mmCIF file of C-alpha atoms in Angstrom:
data_model
loop_
_atom_site.group_PDB
_atom_site.id
_atom_site.type_symbol
_atom_site.label_atom_id
_atom_site.label_comp_id
_atom_site.label_asym_id
_atom_site.label_seq_id
_atom_site.Cartn_x
_atom_site.Cartn_y
_atom_site.Cartn_z
ATOM 1 C CA UNK X 283 -116.189 3.022 64.060
ATOM 2 C CA UNK X 284 -113.698 2.147 66.988
ATOM 3 C CA UNK X 285 -111.489 -0.907 66.739
ATOM 4 C CA UNK X 286 -112.306 -3.027 69.841
ATOM 5 C CA UNK X 287 -108.811 -4.381 70.113
ATOM 6 C CA UNK X 288 -106.639 -1.225 69.917
ATOM 7 C CA UNK X 289 -109.417 1.350 70.554
ATOM 8 C CA UNK X 290 -108.469 3.419 67.502
ATOM 9 C CA UNK X 291 -110.741 4.941 65.054
ATOM 10 C CA UNK X 292 -111.157 3.050 61.819
ATOM 11 C CA UNK X 293 -113.013 3.792 58.640
ATOM 12 C CA UNK X 294 -114.916 0.793 57.283
ATOM 13 C CA UNK X 295 -117.590 0.508 54.637
ATOM 14 C CA UNK X 296 -120.318 -2.155 55.113
ATOM 15 C CA UNK X 297 -123.636 -2.981 53.518
ATOM 16 C CA UNK X 298 -125.622 -4.760 56.097
ATOM 17 C CA UNK X 299 -128.307 -7.369 55.083
ATOM 18 C CA UNK X 300 -130.489 -9.415 57.197
ATOM 19 C CA UNK X 301 -129.520 -12.467 55.255
ATOM 20 C CA UNK X 302 -127.392 -13.328 52.224
ATOM 21 C CA UNK X 303 -128.109 -16.183 49.862
ATOM 22 C CA UNK X 304 -126.431 -17.697 46.865
ATOM 23 C CA UNK X 305 -124.003 -20.415 45.856
ATOM 24 C CA UNK X 306 -120.839 -20.651 47.893
ATOM 25 C CA UNK X 307 -118.004 -20.141 45.333
ATOM 26 C CA UNK X 308 -114.882 -20.064 47.498
ATOM 27 C CA UNK X 309 -113.711 -20.331 51.104
ATOM 28 C CA UNK X 310 -110.432 -18.592 51.999
ATOM 29 C CA UNK X 311 -108.312 -18.010 55.124
ATOM 30 C CA UNK X 312 -106.985 -14.492 55.849
ATOM 31 C CA UNK X 313 -104.518 -13.245 58.313
ATOM 32 C CA UNK X 314 -103.338 -9.576 58.279
ATOM 33 C CA UNK X 315 -101.669 -7.278 60.690
ATOM 34 C CA UNK X 316 -102.681 -3.724 61.468
ATOM 35 C CA UNK X 317 -100.864 -1.526 64.078
ATOM 36 C CA UNK X 318 -99.446 -4.631 65.843
ATOM 37 C CA UNK X 319 -102.653 -6.557 65.976
ATOM 38 C CA UNK X 320 -103.287 -9.697 63.845
ATOM 39 C CA UNK X 321 -106.703 -10.307 62.409
ATOM 40 C CA UNK X 322 -107.631 -13.610 60.953
ATOM 41 C CA UNK X 323 -110.676 -15.617 59.867
ATOM 42 C CA UNK X 324 -112.446 -17.010 56.926
ATOM 43 C CA UNK X 325 -113.920 -15.317 53.931
ATOM 44 C CA UNK X 326 -117.064 -16.877 52.362
ATOM 45 C CA UNK X 327 -117.481 -15.779 48.648
ATOM 46 C CA UNK X 328 -121.095 -16.148 47.435
ATOM 47 C CA UNK X 329 -122.793 -15.505 44.121
ATOM 48 C CA UNK X 330 -126.498 -15.269 43.705
ATOM 49 C CA UNK X 331 -128.689 -16.208 40.714
ATOM 50 C CA UNK X 332 -128.140 -12.800 39.161
ATOM 51 C CA UNK X 333 -124.339 -13.125 39.533
ATOM 52 C CA UNK X 334 -124.300 -10.577 42.290
ATOM 53 C CA UNK X 335 -121.304 -11.378 44.550
ATOM 54 C CA UNK X 336 -121.044 -11.049 48.305
ATOM 55 C CA UNK X 337 -118.221 -11.768 50.755
ATOM 56 C CA UNK X 338 -119.012 -12.800 54.366
ATOM 57 C CA UNK X 339 -116.189 -12.074 56.836
ATOM 58 C CA UNK X 340 -116.036 -14.611 59.710
ATOM 59 C CA UNK X 341 -113.388 -13.471 62.088
ATOM 60 C CA UNK X 342 -111.507 -16.279 63.892
ATOM 61 C CA UNK X 343 -112.968 -17.093 67.365
ATOM 62 C CA UNK X 344 -116.198 -15.174 66.897
ATOM 63 C CA UNK X 345 -119.614 -16.909 67.188
ATOM 64 C CA UNK X 346 -120.288 -16.736 63.376
ATOM 65 C CA UNK X 347 -116.875 -18.414 62.655
ATOM 66 C CA UNK X 348 -117.450 -21.129 65.158
ATOM 67 C CA UNK X 349 -120.846 -21.904 63.976
ATOM 68 C CA UNK X 350 -119.875 -22.079 60.294
ATOM 69 C CA UNK X 351 -116.904 -24.359 61.085
ATOM 70 C CA UNK X 352 -119.264 -26.800 62.885
ATOM 71 C CA UNK X 353 -121.939 -26.798 60.324
ATOM 72 C CA UNK X 354 -119.976 -26.471 56.977
ATOM 73 C CA UNK X 355 -119.855 -30.243 56.475
ATOM 74 C CA UNK X 356 -123.646 -30.483 56.426
ATOM 75 C CA UNK X 357 -124.093 -27.955 53.574
ATOM 76 C CA UNK X 358 -124.901 -29.213 50.131
ATOM 77 C CA UNK X 359 -122.674 -26.940 48.079
ATOM 78 C CA UNK X 360 -124.440 -27.939 44.776
ATOM 79 C CA UNK X 361 -127.465 -25.812 46.079
ATOM 80 C CA UNK X 362 -127.965 -22.254 47.099
ATOM 81 C CA UNK X 363 -127.485 -21.489 50.876
ATOM 82 C CA UNK X 364 -128.871 -18.652 52.953
ATOM 83 C CA UNK X 365 -126.736 -17.219 55.743
ATOM 84 C CA UNK X 366 -128.440 -15.163 58.488
ATOM 85 C CA UNK X 367 -127.065 -13.107 61.284
ATOM 86 C CA UNK X 368 -129.199 -11.724 64.110
ATOM 87 C CA UNK X 369 -129.104 -10.814 67.728
ATOM 88 C CA UNK X 370 -129.635 -13.891 69.795
ATOM 89 C CA UNK X 371 -129.753 -14.528 73.385
ATOM 90 C CA UNK X 372 -128.405 -11.720 75.621
ATOM 91 C CA UNK X 373 -127.902 -9.585 72.581
ATOM 92 C CA UNK X 374 -125.065 -11.719 71.223
ATOM 93 C CA UNK X 375 -124.632 -12.423 67.466
ATOM 94 C CA UNK X 376 -126.315 -15.578 66.242
ATOM 95 C CA UNK X 377 -125.404 -17.025 62.835
ATOM 96 C CA UNK X 378 -127.126 -19.807 60.950
ATOM 97 C CA UNK X 379 -127.387 -21.360 57.516
ATOM 98 C CA UNK X 380 -130.468 -22.476 55.743
ATOM 99 C CA UNK X 381 -131.112 -24.818 52.736
ATOM 100 C CA UNK X 382 -134.402 -25.962 51.291
ATOM 101 C CA UNK X 383 -136.103 -23.867 54.044
ATOM 102 C CA UNK X 384 -134.370 -25.792 56.795
ATOM 103 C CA UNK X 385 -131.775 -24.769 59.258
ATOM 104 C CA UNK X 386 -128.538 -26.598 58.538
ATOM 105 C CA UNK X 387 -127.546 -28.666 61.681
ATOM 106 C CA UNK X 388 -124.093 -28.707 63.100
ATOM 107 C CA UNK X 389 -122.117 -31.707 61.807
ATOM 108 C CA UNK X 390 -119.721 -31.532 64.870
ATOM 109 C CA UNK X 391 -121.132 -31.305 68.321
ATOM 110 C CA UNK X 392 -120.241 -32.426 71.873
ATOM 111 C CA UNK X 393 -122.622 -35.279 71.628
ATOM 112 C CA UNK X 394 -121.774 -36.203 68.032
ATOM 113 C CA UNK X 395 -118.209 -35.036 67.277
ATOM 114 C CA UNK X 396 -117.844 -36.867 63.988
ATOM 115 C CA UNK X 397 -114.003 -37.072 64.251
ATOM 116 C CA UNK X 398 -113.578 -33.603 66.026
ATOM 117 C CA UNK X 399 -111.086 -33.805 68.925
ATOM 118 C CA UNK X 400 -112.655 -33.077 72.377
ATOM 119 C CA UNK X 401 -111.535 -30.087 74.222
ATOM 120 C CA UNK X 402 -108.986 -30.767 77.000
ATOM 121 C CA UNK X 403 -109.846 -29.832 80.528
ATOM 122 C CA UNK X 404 -106.922 -28.478 82.683
ATOM 123 C CA UNK X 405 -107.606 -29.700 86.155
ATOM 124 C CA UNK X 406 -105.234 -27.222 87.744
ATOM 125 C CA UNK X 407 -106.762 -24.050 86.259
ATOM 126 C CA UNK X 408 -110.249 -25.404 85.651
ATOM 127 C CA UNK X 409 -110.153 -24.013 82.070
ATOM 128 C CA UNK X 410 -110.873 -25.720 78.818
ATOM 129 C CA UNK X 411 -108.288 -25.874 75.979
ATOM 130 C CA UNK X 412 -110.124 -25.803 72.564
ATOM 131 C CA UNK X 413 -106.920 -25.433 70.514
ATOM 132 C CA UNK X 414 -106.970 -29.012 69.016
ATOM 133 C CA UNK X 415 -110.788 -28.732 68.423
ATOM 134 C CA UNK X 416 -110.403 -25.340 66.601
ATOM 135 C CA UNK X 417 -107.413 -26.409 64.558
ATOM 136 C CA UNK X 418 -109.111 -29.581 63.452
ATOM 137 C CA UNK X 419 -112.317 -27.565 62.423
ATOM 138 C CA UNK X 420 -110.179 -25.131 60.472
ATOM 139 C CA UNK X 421 -108.198 -27.956 58.738
ATOM 140 C CA UNK X 422 -111.434 -29.572 57.658
ATOM 141 C CA UNK X 423 -112.957 -26.438 56.261
ATOM 142 C CA UNK X 424 -109.717 -25.313 54.309
ATOM 143 C CA UNK X 425 -108.320 -28.867 53.300
ATOM 144 C CA UNK X 426 -111.473 -30.778 52.714
ATOM 145 C CA UNK X 427 -114.548 -28.576 52.089
ATOM 146 C CA UNK X 428 -112.962 -25.546 50.316
ATOM 147 C CA UNK X 429 -111.450 -27.628 47.501
ATOM 148 C CA UNK X 430 -114.868 -29.309 46.973
ATOM 149 C CA UNK X 431 -116.624 -25.958 47.017
ATOM 150 C CA UNK X 432 -114.201 -24.524 44.254
ATOM 151 C CA UNK X 433 -114.669 -27.638 42.187
ATOM 152 C CA UNK X 434 -118.352 -27.473 42.377
ATOM 153 C CA UNK X 435 -118.375 -23.655 41.556
ATOM 154 C CA UNK X 436 -116.113 -24.428 38.531
ATOM 155 C CA UNK X 437 -118.399 -27.179 37.407
ATOM 156 C CA UNK X 438 -121.296 -24.800 37.731
ATOM 157 C CA UNK X 439 -119.511 -21.944 35.748
ATOM 158 C CA UNK X 440 -118.504 -24.365 32.959
ATOM 159 C CA UNK X 441 -121.868 -26.093 32.891
ATOM 160 C CA UNK X 442 -120.455 -29.359 33.752
ATOM 161 C CA UNK X 443 -122.916 -32.120 34.812
ATOM 162 C CA UNK X 444 -120.427 -33.723 37.178
ATOM 163 C CA UNK X 445 -122.295 -35.077 40.255
ATOM 164 C CA UNK X 446 -120.954 -34.093 43.554
ATOM 165 C CA UNK X 447 -122.256 -35.676 46.691
ATOM 166 C CA UNK X 448 -122.218 -33.928 50.077
ATOM 167 C CA UNK X 449 -121.257 -37.515 51.530
ATOM 168 C CA UNK X 450 -117.915 -37.000 49.901
ATOM 169 C CA UNK X 451 -117.155 -34.271 52.406
ATOM 170 C CA UNK X 452 -118.576 -36.389 55.252
ATOM 171 C CA UNK X 453 -116.573 -39.388 54.308
ATOM 172 C CA UNK X 454 -113.342 -37.355 54.268
ATOM 173 C CA UNK X 455 -114.038 -35.934 57.783
#
């Protein structure tokens, strides 16, 4: 394939699925450089009921990344989750999560920010600055949600009956 940033040929190996489901085991941040270009984002590590592992790559600033950071606080990590990617409006990537047959709603929206900073509008340029918003969402995922995901996964692996509530994540936000 051709790298859209530097237009050079790159060999990548992927296995595409309409959807991936399982328990979220870990969320990590990556940042790497290749030929002067920095690539960053989130890796979501999942494991299904047969212990088959999958990694979802959510590149920073892309629609799937932005969707996940806005809905992550509403996922119940004690239960399996299904992630689906498909072509949405105008052929653009759409990404969603489902649990118990229902689409997981965004926890952070313009109408209901739940602590998320609002973007700043520059009156001179007319452009919106989402840096504080994006930084806050990333911090919530990595500093609040990821540790809880790992603890729940560890408890599941050891057979612990510790009870974790999704509200613990919401309360920390």
